[in-house]
Tab-separated table of C-alpha atoms in Angstrom:
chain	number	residue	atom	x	y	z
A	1	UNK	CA	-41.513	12.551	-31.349
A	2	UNK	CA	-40.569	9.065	-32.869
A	3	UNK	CA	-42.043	6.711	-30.465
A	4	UNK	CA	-45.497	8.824	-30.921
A	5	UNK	CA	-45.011	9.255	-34.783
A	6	UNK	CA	-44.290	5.651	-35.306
A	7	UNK	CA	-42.371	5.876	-37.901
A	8	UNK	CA	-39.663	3.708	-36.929
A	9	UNK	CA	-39.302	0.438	-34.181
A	10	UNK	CA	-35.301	2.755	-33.060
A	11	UNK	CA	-37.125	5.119	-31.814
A	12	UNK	CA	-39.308	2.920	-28.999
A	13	UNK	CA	-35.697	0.807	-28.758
A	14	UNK	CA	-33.790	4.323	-27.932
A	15	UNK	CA	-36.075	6.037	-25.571
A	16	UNK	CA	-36.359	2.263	-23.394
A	17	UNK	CA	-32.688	2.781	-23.664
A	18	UNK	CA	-32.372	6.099	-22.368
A	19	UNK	CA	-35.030	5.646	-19.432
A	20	UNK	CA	-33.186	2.213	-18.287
A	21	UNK	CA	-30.246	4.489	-17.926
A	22	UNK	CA	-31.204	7.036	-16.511
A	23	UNK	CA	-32.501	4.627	-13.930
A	24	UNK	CA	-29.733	2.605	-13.378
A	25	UNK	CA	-27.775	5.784	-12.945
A	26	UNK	CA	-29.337	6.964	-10.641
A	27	UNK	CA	-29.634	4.062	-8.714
A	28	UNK	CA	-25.413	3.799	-8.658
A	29	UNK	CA	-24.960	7.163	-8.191
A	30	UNK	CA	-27.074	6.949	-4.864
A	31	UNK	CA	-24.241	7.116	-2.462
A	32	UNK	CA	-23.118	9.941	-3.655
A	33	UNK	CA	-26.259	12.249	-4.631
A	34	UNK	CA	-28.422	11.220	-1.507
A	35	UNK	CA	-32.085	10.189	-2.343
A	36	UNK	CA	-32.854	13.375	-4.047
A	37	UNK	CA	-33.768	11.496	-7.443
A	38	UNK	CA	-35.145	8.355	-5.967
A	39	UNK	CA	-38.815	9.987	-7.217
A	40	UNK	CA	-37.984	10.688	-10.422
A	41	UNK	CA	-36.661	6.813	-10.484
A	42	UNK	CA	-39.883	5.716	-9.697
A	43	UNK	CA	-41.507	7.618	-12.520
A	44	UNK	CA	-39.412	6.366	-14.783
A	45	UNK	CA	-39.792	2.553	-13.826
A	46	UNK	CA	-43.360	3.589	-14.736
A	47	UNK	CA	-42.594	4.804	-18.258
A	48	UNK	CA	-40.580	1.478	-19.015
A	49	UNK	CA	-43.230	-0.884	-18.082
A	50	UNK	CA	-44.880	1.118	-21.249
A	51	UNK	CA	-42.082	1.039	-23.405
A	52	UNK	CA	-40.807	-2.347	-22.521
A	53	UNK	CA	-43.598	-4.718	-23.389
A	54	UNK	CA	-44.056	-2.369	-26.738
A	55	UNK	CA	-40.197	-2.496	-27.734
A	56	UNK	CA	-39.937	-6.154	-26.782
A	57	UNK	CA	-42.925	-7.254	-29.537
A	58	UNK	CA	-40.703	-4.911	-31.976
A	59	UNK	CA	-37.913	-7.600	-31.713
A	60	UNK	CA	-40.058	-10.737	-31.707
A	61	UNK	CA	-42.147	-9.624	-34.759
A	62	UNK	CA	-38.892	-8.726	-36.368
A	63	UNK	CA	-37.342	-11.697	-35.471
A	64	UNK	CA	-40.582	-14.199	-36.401
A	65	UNK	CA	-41.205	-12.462	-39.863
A	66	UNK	CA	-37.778	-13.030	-40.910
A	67	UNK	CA	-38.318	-16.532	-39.704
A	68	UNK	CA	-41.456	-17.069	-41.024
A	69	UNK	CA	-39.845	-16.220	-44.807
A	70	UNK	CA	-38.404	-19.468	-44.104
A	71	UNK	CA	-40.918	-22.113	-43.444
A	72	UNK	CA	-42.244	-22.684	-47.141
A	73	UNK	CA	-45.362	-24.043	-46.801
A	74	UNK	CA	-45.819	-23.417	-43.086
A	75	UNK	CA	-45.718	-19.946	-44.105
A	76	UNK	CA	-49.274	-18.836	-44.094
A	77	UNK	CA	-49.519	-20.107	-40.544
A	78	UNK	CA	-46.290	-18.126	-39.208
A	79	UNK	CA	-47.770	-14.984	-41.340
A	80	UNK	CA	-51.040	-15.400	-38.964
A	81	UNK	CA	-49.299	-15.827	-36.034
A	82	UNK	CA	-47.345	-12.710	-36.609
A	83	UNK	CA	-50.385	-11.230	-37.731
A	84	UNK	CA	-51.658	-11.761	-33.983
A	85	UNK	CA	-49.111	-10.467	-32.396
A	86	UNK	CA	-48.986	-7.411	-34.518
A	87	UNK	CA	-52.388	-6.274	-33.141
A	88	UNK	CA	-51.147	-7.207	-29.430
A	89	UNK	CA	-48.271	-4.824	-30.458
A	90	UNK	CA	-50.726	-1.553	-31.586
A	91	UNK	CA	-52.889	-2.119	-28.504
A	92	UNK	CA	-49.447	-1.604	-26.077
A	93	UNK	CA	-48.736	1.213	-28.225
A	94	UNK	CA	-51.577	2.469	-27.497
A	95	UNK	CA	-51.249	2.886	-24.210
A	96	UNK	CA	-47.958	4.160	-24.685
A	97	UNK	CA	-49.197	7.086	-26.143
A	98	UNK	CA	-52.002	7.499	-23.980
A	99	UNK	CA	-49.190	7.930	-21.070
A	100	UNK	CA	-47.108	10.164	-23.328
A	101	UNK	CA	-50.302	12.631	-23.513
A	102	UNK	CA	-50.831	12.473	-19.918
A	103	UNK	CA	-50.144	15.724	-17.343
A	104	UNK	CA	-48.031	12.986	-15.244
A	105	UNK	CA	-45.870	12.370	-17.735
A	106	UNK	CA	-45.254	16.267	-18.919
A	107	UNK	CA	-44.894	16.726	-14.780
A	108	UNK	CA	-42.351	14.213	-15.149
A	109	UNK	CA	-40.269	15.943	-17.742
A	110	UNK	CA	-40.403	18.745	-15.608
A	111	UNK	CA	-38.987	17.333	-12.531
A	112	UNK	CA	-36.623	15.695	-14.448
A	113	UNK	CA	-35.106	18.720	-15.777
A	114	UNK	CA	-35.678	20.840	-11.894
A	115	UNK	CA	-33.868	17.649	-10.205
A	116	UNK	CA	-30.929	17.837	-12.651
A	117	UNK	CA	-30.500	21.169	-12.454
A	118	UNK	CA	-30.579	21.168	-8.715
A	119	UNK	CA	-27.733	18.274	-8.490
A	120	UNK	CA	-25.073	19.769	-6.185
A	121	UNK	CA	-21.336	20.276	-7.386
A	122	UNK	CA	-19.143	17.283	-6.050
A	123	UNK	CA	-15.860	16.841	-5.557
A	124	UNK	CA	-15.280	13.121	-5.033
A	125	UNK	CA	-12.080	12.143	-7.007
A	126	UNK	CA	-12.396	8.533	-7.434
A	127	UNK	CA	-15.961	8.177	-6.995
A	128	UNK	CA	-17.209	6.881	-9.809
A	129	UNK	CA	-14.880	4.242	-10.337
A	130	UNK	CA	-15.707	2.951	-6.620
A	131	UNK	CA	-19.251	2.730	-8.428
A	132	UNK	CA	-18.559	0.850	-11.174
A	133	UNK	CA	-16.146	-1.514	-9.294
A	134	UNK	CA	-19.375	-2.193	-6.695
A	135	UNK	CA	-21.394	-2.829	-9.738
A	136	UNK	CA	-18.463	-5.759	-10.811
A	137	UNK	CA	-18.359	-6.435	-7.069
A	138	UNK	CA	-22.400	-7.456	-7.356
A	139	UNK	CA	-21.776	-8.947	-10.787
A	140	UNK	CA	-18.726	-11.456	-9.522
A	141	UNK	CA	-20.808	-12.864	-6.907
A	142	UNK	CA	-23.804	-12.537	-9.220
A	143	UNK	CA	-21.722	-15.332	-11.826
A	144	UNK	CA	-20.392	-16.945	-8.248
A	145	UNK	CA	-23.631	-18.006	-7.215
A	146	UNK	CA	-25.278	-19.102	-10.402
A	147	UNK	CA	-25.718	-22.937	-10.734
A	148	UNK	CA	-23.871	-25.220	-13.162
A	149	UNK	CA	-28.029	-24.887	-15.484
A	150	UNK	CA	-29.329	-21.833	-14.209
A	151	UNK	CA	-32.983	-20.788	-14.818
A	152	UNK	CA	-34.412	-19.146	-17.417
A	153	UNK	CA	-35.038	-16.249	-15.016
A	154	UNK	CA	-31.553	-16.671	-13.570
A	155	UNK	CA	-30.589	-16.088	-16.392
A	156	UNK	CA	-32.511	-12.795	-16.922
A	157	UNK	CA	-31.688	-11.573	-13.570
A	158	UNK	CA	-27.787	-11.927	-14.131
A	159	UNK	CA	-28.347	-10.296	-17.805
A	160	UNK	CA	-29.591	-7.304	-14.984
A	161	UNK	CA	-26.827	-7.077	-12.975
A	162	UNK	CA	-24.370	-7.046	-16.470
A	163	UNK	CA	-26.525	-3.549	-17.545
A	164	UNK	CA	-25.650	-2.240	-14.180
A	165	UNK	CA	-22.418	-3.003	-14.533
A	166	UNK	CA	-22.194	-1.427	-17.448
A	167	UNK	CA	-23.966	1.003	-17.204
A	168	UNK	CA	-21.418	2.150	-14.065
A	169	UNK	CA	-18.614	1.645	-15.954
A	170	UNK	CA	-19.628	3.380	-18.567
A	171	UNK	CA	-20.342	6.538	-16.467
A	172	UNK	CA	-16.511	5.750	-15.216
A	173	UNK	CA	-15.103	6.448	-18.433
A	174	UNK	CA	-16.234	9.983	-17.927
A	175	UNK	CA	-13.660	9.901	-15.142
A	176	UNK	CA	-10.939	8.126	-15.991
A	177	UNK	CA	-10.991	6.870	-19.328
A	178	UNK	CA	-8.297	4.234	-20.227
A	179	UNK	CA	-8.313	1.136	-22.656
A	180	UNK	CA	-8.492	-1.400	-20.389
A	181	UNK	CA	-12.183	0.138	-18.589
A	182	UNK	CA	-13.236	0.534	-22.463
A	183	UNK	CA	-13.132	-3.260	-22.966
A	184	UNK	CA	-14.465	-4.065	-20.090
A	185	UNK	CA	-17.311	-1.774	-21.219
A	186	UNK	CA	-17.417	-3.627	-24.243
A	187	UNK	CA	-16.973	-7.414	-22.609
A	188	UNK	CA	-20.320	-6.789	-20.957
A	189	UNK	CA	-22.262	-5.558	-23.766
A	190	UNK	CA	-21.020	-8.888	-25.512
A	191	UNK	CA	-22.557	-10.443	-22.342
A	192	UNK	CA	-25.924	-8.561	-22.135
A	193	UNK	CA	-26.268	-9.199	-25.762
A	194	UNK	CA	-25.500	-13.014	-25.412
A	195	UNK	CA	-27.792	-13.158	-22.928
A	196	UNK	CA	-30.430	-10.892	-24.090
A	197	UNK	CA	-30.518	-13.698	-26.916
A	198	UNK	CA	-31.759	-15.897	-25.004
A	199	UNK	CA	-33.981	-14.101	-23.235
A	200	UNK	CA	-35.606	-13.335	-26.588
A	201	UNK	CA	-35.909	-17.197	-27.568
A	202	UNK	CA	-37.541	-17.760	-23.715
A	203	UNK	CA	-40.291	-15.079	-24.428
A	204	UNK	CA	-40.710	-16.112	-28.285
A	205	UNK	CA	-41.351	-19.668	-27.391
A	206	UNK	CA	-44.127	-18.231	-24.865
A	207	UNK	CA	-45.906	-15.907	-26.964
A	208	UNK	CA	-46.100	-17.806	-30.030
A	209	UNK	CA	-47.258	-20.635	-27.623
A	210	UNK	CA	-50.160	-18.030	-26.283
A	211	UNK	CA	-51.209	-17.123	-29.465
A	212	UNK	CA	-51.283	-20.482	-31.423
A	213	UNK	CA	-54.482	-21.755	-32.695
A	214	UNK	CA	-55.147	-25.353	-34.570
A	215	UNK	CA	-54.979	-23.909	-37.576
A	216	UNK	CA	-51.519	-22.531	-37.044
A	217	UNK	CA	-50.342	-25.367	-35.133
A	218	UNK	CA	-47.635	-27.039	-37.483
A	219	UNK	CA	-46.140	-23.391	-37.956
A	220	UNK	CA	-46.036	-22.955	-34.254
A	221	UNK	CA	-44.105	-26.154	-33.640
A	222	UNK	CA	-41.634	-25.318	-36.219
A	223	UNK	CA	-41.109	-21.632	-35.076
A	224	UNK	CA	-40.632	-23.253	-31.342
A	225	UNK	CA	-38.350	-25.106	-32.457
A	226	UNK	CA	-36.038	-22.835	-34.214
A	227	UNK	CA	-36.145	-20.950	-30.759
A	228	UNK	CA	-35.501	-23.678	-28.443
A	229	UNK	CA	-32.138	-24.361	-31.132
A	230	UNK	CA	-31.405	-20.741	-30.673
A	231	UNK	CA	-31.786	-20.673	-26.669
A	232	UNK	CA	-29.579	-23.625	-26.470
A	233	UNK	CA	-26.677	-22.047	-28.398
A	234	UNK	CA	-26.925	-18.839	-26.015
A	235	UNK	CA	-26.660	-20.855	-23.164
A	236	UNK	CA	-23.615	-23.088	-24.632
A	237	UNK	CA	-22.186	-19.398	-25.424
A	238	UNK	CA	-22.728	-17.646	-22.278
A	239	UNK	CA	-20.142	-19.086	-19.693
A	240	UNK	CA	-17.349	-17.967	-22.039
A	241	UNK	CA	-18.334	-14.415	-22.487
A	242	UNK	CA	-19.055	-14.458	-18.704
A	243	UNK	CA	-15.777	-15.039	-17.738
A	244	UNK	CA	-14.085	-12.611	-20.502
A	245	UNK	CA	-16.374	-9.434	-18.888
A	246	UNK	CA	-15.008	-10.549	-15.167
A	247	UNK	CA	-11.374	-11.070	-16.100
A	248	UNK	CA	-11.684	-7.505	-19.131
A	249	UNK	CA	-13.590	-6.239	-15.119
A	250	UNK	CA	-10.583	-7.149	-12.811
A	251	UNK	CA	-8.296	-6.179	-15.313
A	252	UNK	CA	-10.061	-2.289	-15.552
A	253	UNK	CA	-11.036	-1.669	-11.922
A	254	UNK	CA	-9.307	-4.333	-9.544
């Protein structure tokens, strides 16, 4: 009811949230469940390429009007650049809620409460945490094979693999609990969130690059540059935290 209200940029942030685990869930939990919610997977990637392209303008206008506020006289130009990208925002949301309206998306809700429901009882002591150690498994060789200045999108794609991992050993907990999983849990949200910063610096450069005109040109330089300065500290922070989630990991499930 938020994300169609629009009341508030959470709600858009909490329902990508919930669909991205729900996926990745299911996805780790595939060796034990069979393939029985592999559809419903595949509906939901659907519903996140809506929500993800809408929540991820919520952060960059966020981010860019609190940045504009400090450009003094280069301020009219950020305000117009924002301005753009505000009306790219209502179009995706658009869409958004013409999927939410949609009898495939009601369908969905319904399977997703049938398949659920239909999950068989299992009795596999142990299970979970196999899952969530696989997921550090992936995430070890992951860091392993990353060059000395990874990609942008290498980046990205390890930023991945830490919500997976995280996502599995948060679903451990359930199990077994314990401090030691707990900060593991909360080394790799300290990674995604590292990460995820520079992500958000990558795609701010682009966009305000798309949307510049000559008239907001100065603005755009000096905006680019803020998030160049802020990608460069993310990636000088990043090898740190990296190594804190795989030793807090080995410490929790090795």
């Amino acid at each position: 009811p938020g994300v169609r209200l629009g009341g508030s940029p959470d709600d858009v942030h909490r329902f990508r949230v919930a669909t991205r685990r729900a996926r990745a869930l299911i996805g780790a939990t595939r060796s034990l469940l069979g393939d029985g919610l592999v559809p419903l997977a595949g509906e939901l990637r659907l519903l996140a390429g809506l929500l993800g392209p809408v929540r991820d303008l919520d952060v960059l206008l966020g981010h860019l009007r609190s940045e504009s506020e400090r450009l003094d006289c280069d301020r009219a130009g950020a305000d117009a650049i924002v301005a753009r990208l505000d009306e790219d925002r209502e179009s995706l949301r658009a869409a958004l809620l013409a999927a939410l309206e949609s009898k495939r998306y009601t369908t969905m809700l319904g399977s997703f409460e049938a398949s659920v429901a239909a999950l068989p009882a299992l009795d596999a002591p142990g299970g979970l945490r196999r899952i969530a150690r696989r997921e550090l498994k992936q995430l070890t060789t992951s860091a392993r094979e990353l060059p000395g200045d990874p990609t942008d999108d290498e980046l990205h794609a390890l930023r991945i693999v830490a919500k997976r991992a995280r996502y599995a050993a948060e679903l451990a907990t359930a199990e077994v609990g314990g401090r030691k999983l707990a900060r593991y849990v909360e080394s790799l949200t300290k990674l995604q969130d590292t990460i995820g910063v520079h992500q958000d610096a990558v795609v701010a450069e682009s966009r305000v690059r798309e949307v510049a005109q000559a008239s907001t040109a100065v603005a755009a330089g000096r905006l680019i540059e803020r998030e160049r300065q802020r990608r460069a500290e993310a990636r000088r922070a990043y090898p740190k935290v990296l190594r804190q989630a795989l030793a807090a990991g080995e410490a929790a499930l090795g």
